[in-house]
Amino acid sequence: MKNSGKLHGSSLLLTLAFVVIITITVVGFAEMVRIARPAAASYLERARAREYSRSAIDRVVATLRQTTADPRRSWITQPGQIVAGSEADDEATPQDERKLLAESIALHSGTVTAGPPADPVLAPPNLNLPTYRDPSAFLLTEQRDGPDVLTMSVQWIYVRQSGDLDLNQDPVPSASDPIVGRYAYWTDDESSKINYNIAWGRAGNTNVPGHPTQIELTALPGLTQAHADTLHNFITGSSPAYNFFNTPLDARRIETTPDGAGVASALKDNKFDVTHFNSDPNTTFFNEPRIVLTTRPDHAGWTKNSATGRWEGVNKKTWEDGGLPRYLRVLKDPEESKDPGLPYTQSLDPVRLAEVVAMIAFQPPSGSDPGGYLQRNDWPMASGSSLQEKYFGHYPTTGSPSGINARTSRLGQLAVNIIDYVRAKESTRDILTPIIGYFDTTQADPKKAFALQSTGQSKNGYAGLSRVPLVTEMGVWYGKNTGPAFTPPSPGANPSQEIAAGANYYVFKIEVFLPPNYGLPSIDLEDIYMGIQGVSANSTKWRPNYPTYNTDTRKIDASEVSGGTTVLQAVSYAVISRAIAVSAPPPAAPPATTGAGTRIHFSAAVLSTFYQFAPIGDGLRTGIPISTGSISDIKSLETDDPRLNQHPDDWVEVAGNSFGERNSRWSAGQPASGLLPEQDTDVSGVVSDASLYMPPPKGKVFTRADGTLDDNAAGKVASVGELGFIHTGYEPGSLFDSTPIPAGVSWRTLRLQPSSSPTNIVPDWAVMDLFTAPVTAPNAFNRLVYAPHETSYGGRVNLNSKTVPFEVSRVAPLAAVMQNAPFDSENPGVRLTPAQALDRAGNIFHHALAANGKNYGSAGYDSPGEVVEVEGIADRGEKSEELVRQIMNLVSTRGNTFSVYSVGQALKQTPSGKLAVTAEQRYQATIERYADPDGGVHFSPVYLRSLTP
C-alpha cells in the first residue's frame, strides 16, 4: 500500500508538471502573439506609409510624362512647378495653344494658405527637417527666417479606403470610406543649381567662355578659390581620372584628401544651391533639334561608322535618313576634318551648302527634316511675326518656281553670314575665302536654290562676311603722262602695257582697311592679287568721252602702296595706286553706254579664290567719279560701315577724299538713323562699332588694343551669344531677277539686347534658341556628365530658379554664371565682381527688367535669350553684349533632373472621426528625364534614399 501511494503521488506530480509546461507554453504563445501582432501591424503600417510616400514620387513622374512627352507642346521648368502650353490646339484661333506657356502645373502637393489647424494631426508637414544623419543640418536648406531655419510646408493629399484622393485639408470623416493615409511632396529642379561635378571657375580656366566649367564655384558663400581648385583637381586629376561624385553625400570623400578640408562642409552649407548631377534638353523652345554651330560632324556628336565609312548622328542615322543633331554640313565627304577655310573648290560641297542654307533660311519644315528656321512665324512671344518680315518686309515679292520670293531669298544672306562666321572660327587660315553664290530662281526645289560660284553674280547675289581686308574707298584719275614712258609693275600675273610719254592713262586709287578686332595683327598685301574689272557687257566704257581700259588683275606691288610698305597693320589703312594704260583714244562722240562702272576684287590668285568684290553683282550703277586735275585732289566713292561694300548703293560720292584715314561717311559715333530694326548703338543711343569683329584663326591668340587676349585656341564657337556679330544689314545682291533690292543698313547686327521693337515683333535674341554651340567633352567617360544622353547637356543653370510655393532664395547659381565674366567688349579685361554678379543675379531671379526691357510670354523665362531684357545684362549698348556671349551657353530655361522630397503617413480613423498617425516614411528621390534620339521620353532613377531611420 505504501508503494501504491508513492506511485499515485508521482503521477500527480507529473500531471502537475505537464499542466505547468502547457500553461507556460500557452502563456508564452499568447504573449508572443500579443507582441508579434502589433509588430506585424506596425510593419504593415510602415509598408503602407512607404507606398504612400512612393505614390508622391510616382505622381511627379506621371505629371512630367503627361506634360513633356508631346513634342508639339512647349514647356519650361522651375523648382516646384512646370509651365506648359495647352494639351491641344484650338484650331479656331490663329496661334497654336500648345506653344503658349499658359498652364502652371504644380510639382508639389499644394500651397499652405491657412493658419495652424485646431487639431495638430492636421498640421501640414514641414519638409525641411533636421536630418537623422546630422541633426545639426537641415534636409533642404540652411536659409533662415530670422533666427529660425526656413519652414517648407506643403499640403497633405489624403487617401481614402476606396483609393479616392481628398485634397481637403480638414477632411470630413466617413465611416463607409474612412481615411487610411496621406502623402505630401515637393519637387526641386536640379538644373537651377550649380553642378559641382562640372563647375569650377574662370581663374586659370583655359576652356572656351561657354564651357560649363566656367561657372564660378566661388559664388557660393564660404567656398574659396582654393576650395574650387581642390574640388576641380579631385574630379579631373585623381587616379583614376574623372573621379566624379555619384550621390549628394559623396563629396564627403574630398575631406580625406590633402587640401580638401572644408570643401564638403561648404557644399553642405550651400546644399540648396548645388547638385552632383543635372542636365537640360538641348532642343529649341519648339522641342526641335537645335542646329550645332560647327562644320565638323564630330563636334556635333556624330560618329563615323567603321563598317560603312559614313557619319551617323546620335540617332544612328545618316544625314540623308534624318540624322540628328543637324549641323552646318557644308564640307565635302569624306573630308569633314579638312580646314573649312580652304578655297571652296577644295573644301565646300555645293550641294550640301545649298541644303544647309535652305535648312536655316527658306526650306519649309517637313517631318523629321527641320528647316526654314528663320522663316518661322509661330514664336510664342510674338505669334505671327518672323525674322523674314522683320528684316525684309519692305523687299519685293517677286517669285520663282520654288515659290520663294525676294523677301525669303534674302534670308539666305543671313544663313551665309552665320556659316562664314563659323568657318572663320574653325579655320586656321589668316585670310578666309568667303562664300560667294546666288539664288537660282529657275530651281523648283528650295534645297537646290543656292548656287555656289567663284565670280560675282549680277543678280540674286550672296557674298559671305569673313576675315579679309576691306575695301573702303576708291577713286579714278584720268590724264596725260607728262614724264617719260613707264611700265606699271606686274609681278607674276598679266603683263602690263607701257604708258608712253604724252599718253593718257588711268590711276585707280583704292583704300584698304584692317579693322581693330578682325583677328589679325597685320596682313601683307604683297601676297594678294588685286583686280580692277570692267562691268559693261562687251567693253568697259566710262562717262562720255572717256576711253575703255584693259581689265587688270595682278599682285599688289610695294611701289603701288602709299609709304612703300605692303604690311597692313590692324586699325590702319593702306592706299594702293594702280596705273592702267588706255586701250584706245577717246571716242569722237559720247559712247552709248554711259552708266557703266567698275569693281575691285581681292583674290589669292588670278580669277580664283576671291576674298571679296567691291561691289559685287552689276557694279556701280551710276559709274565712278573721274578726276582730271591733281591726283592728290582725286574725288572718291566711300563706304560707311567697312563691311558694306558689296551693294552698288553702299558707295556714295563725296566731296574730295579721305584716303588713308577714316572715311567721312563713317557714322559710328553719330546719332542713329531711327530705323527699325535699329542699328547697333551705345548706351547713349549713338551708332556703335562694337560688333565690327572677326575671330582670330583657329589655334591663334590675338592681342587686342587694350592688351587683353582674344583666344581662339580651340577653334570652336563657344556660345550662341556670338550670333550677335552676325550682320543683318549686309546686302550684296542688288537685284532679284530684274527687281531692285534695297541697299544694306550700316552698323546693324543681331541685337542681343532689350528689344526696341513692339512685343508683337519677334526679338532678335530668340534666334539664339535655334542654335547651340558644340558640346565639349574630353572623352567618352567625361561625356556621361557633360552630355548624359545624346539629346541632353549637363551643367547649365536654369534661369527659372524661383521656388514655388515657397519664398526661398536661389540666387547664387545665377551669380555663379556671371561672376568674373567680361561684360564690356571695349574693356574685356574688366570682369564682374562678386557684388556686381550677385546684383544682376537678383535681377534675373526677380525678373527685374531693364529700363527699356519688355515682358514676353509667361511669367518665367520662355527662352534663354529673354535674359537680355533684364536690368544689367545687356542694357548698356552694343558693347554690353559681351556678357551675353559669356553666359548664353551656360543657361537654360528647362531642366531634365528633378528631386522629389516626399512624406507618406499611414492613418487610422477613430470612431469619433479623429485621425491617428500609425507610421511615417520620408524619401528623397532624384529622377532624370531624357528623350531618346527618336523622340521617345523616358524617366530613370538617379538617386534614392530613405529619410526615416
Phi, psi and omega in degrees: 000323179298317181294324178298321179294324180293323180294317177300323180293321180294321179297320179297319180295319179296319179298315179298323180295316178297320179299317180297315181298315180297319179299315180298319180297314180297316180296318179297317179296319179296321179293321179297317178297320180299322181280317186290327184298311176292330177296316178296319178297319179296319178298317179297318180295321179296320178297319178297318179298320177299318181294322178294319180295321178289333176300325178297317179296315179298325181294319179295314180299318180296320179296315179296320181295315181296326187273325191249358185279337181276113183295344180275353184256126180274153181198154171227162180235158171203164180303117175098347180199164173234137179248128189220168171282176180292159178290334183223156179267132174275105186293349179281348181253154183289331182268162177266109184297341178291342180264347183269116184283094186235346184253120175266118185246116186292138170250036176215171188273355176141151180273134177278118183245333183269167176284183181300136180286161179295324179266116182302334180297333181274359182299138179294148184282142173266118182278344182264068182265160170300145180274149179290330181291323181218090184300343180278349181247153179255158190293312189258314184206153175259004179298149186238152172245090190074225182280346187257147174293144184302137172268133179237088185254143176229168181284160173274148166248116185271145180244126177266167184301329180285350184097352178293147177261140181237116182268000178291130182279354171229071190297145179280126179294150181216125179288326182279334180219071186291160175282133183240351180183179178198159176213162178213155183199160171216142185244123177267151177259105184296338181284353174269010181244172176272125177274103186282358169283344182240312187300150176214277181162177185267342180288119178077004183269119181264003176291163181296157184304327182274005181286137185295345174291346180286349178295131195271107179295332182290356172289346177280128179304131177087355180255112186273173176297323177298319176299314182298317179295318179298315180298313181297316181293326178297320182286314189263340186246001181284170174245116003287159181297155179058067182272069188291153173275131189255351178219166178297339181260356187292336183295349177298339180300330186292337181297337183273357184263158175301137179066011181268354183298129176097344183291308181298323179296319179294321178294322179294318180295334180253029188302331181288344184249000184232159178210157176267350183202133170200167175197164176225156177289122182273059181232169180287172174304334182269012182061034179245157181298134173283152176274126181279129184279073177204152173266356186260124180297324181293330177286344178262007179091006179278155178231154181265124178287116185295334182282318184261342184075010182254150178281139180232141178285183181294341176268014176063026177245150175283171180302316183294332181267007179098031178300143182228153358281159175289150175215184183276075185279084184241353184271159181289150176259130010259043187255035184298338183271358179289161178297121182291352180265001175299157175311137193292348171291340180262332190242322188268139175263117186297325180291314179296318180300317179298321179294320181290318177301317179295319180300318182283320195253304193221020173270121180299138179299142178208115175058229183273005181256089186291154179182176179061032186302319183284349178272339194299143183235024180251030178297128182294330181280347180203068185299135180092349180263150178218159176294331178299311180287329181296316186261334187232019181297337180268004180278158180293159182256023177306134186256184179211170181304332180283354182086002181267126181260184184299323180299314182288319184298328182288343171300332178301331178293320176298319179298316180297320178298319179295314180298317182292327177296317179295320177300319179296325180290326187262353184265143177274353185282140179294296177269132189245126177293121179282165174285130176234127183197193179206163177269119183275103184287354178273351183275132177273339182264116181302332180293342183247006189285335179276127181241127178276141178208170185254351180239160181296131181267137185284337181228151173058031191283148171234144172212126183286165174255123183218186185277088184220159169290147189247132175277123187238349181203146178209148176210162181228133174245140178230129180186192187260142174282105183272358179252196178289166178298146176212159178241118179301149181295146178212066184289114169075015182223218181295138177292140180273151177271142178294142176253106187287160175298133180082355182276151174278148179204168178255148167237118174265126180248121187235132176257134179240138185233137171245107184299163187291328184240049180258019172079358183233130177288333180193164176223134176270108183293342181291346177270000188247140172270135175245129179246141174244111189249138170274150185235017170287161185298315185244316179218160182270113177243150184247197179303159187314138175074010175254140188279172174285169176217163179278133172299134190232124174225118179198167181297149176286129181256147182301329181291343180271347187261132180302130181089347174083358178251136181265000180276111180268114180276155175302146181063031179220169183240146171239141179245121182252128178244119182240125177269137181226130181289150176275133184276346182205157178289165178302141180291157180290330181231158179302138179291159181293324181270116183244351184253010182291157181224212181209169172213156180253142171225150172249144180206168178274342178204180182292120174055037175205158177052061183286131175277322175189158171246142177222097355269173177271174171075228189271015171075197183280106189295332182256012180080183183236140181296141181243122181263146181233357179271226179288138179299327181293338180261020184303138174280156184218165166256137182234155170259169173258273173296121185301336180285339184264085177226017186263320180281138180306325182279000170290340185259128182231134178287133181241163176283120182078217180201170176225037182303133177087002179211175182302138183296148178293339180276351183305115186259357175298132186094354178258161177304141181292161185287339183087002179291153169237133357298143190280161176288167172294130181226162173268187187294337180272354177098002177271158184298137183244145175254020185296339181261013174282088193211145165220144181287156173295162175300154178304135178085001183242158177240128180255132178268119180286171182299330182273005178091350178282165187254138171254099191261114175244041181300323183284333181066037181224148169295127185268337187200146175294347175297342177291347175297345176295347176272354185283122184287129178254355179253007184277124185219097179277331183278126182263348181222144165247105196057242180255008183268125181297142175250134181298155175292164182286177178247121182294148172054055177219113177240172177308128188267106179258054181223175175308132185293136178268353180269162176299161184290351176271005176250129183299128180285152180300326185296343178296334181300329183298335181286345182276344186234167174213152175280158180301142175285126182254114177221128185298325182202178185297321181295319179296329180296338180299337178258316183287327177218079188302331177223166184299336186248015183227162184226132184263152170095343180292156180253129180285126178295333180276080187253002177292132182272138179238129008257025188259158173262071180244133183276135171225081185251330185304318178299323178292322177294323182297329178295329189253335188301135181068015179270142171298147181224005181220110185295339178275348176221066187293345178283345179274130185241157177291126176286164176305320181293318179294319179295319181293323178296315179292324177297321176298322177295320177295314183301317183268003181055046179277112187281154172294168183302326178250017180281160183226154174271134176232139172067222186282182179291339177268194176264113181284324184225144182304325182296342182296344180298339181291344178282353185274146179300130174091356182268303183216035185254020178246035177086185187303324183293338181283353175294349177302319179295324178298318179296326182288325192251347193292334176275002183252001185233160180213176173237002181221144177245159177247354188235129187226139175249124181257126175253113188235153172223132177235141180229136170273135184236155168235136178262119181285162178304333179279355179096357177286157179251139177235132179278124181255341178193157179218144175219133177240143179226153164239118183232126176256128187236137178250130172261138174208155178252136176282167183302339179267003175101353177290139183259133183228160177228135180222149179284140175253323185199142177213131173217146175278134179258008180244125182292000000 
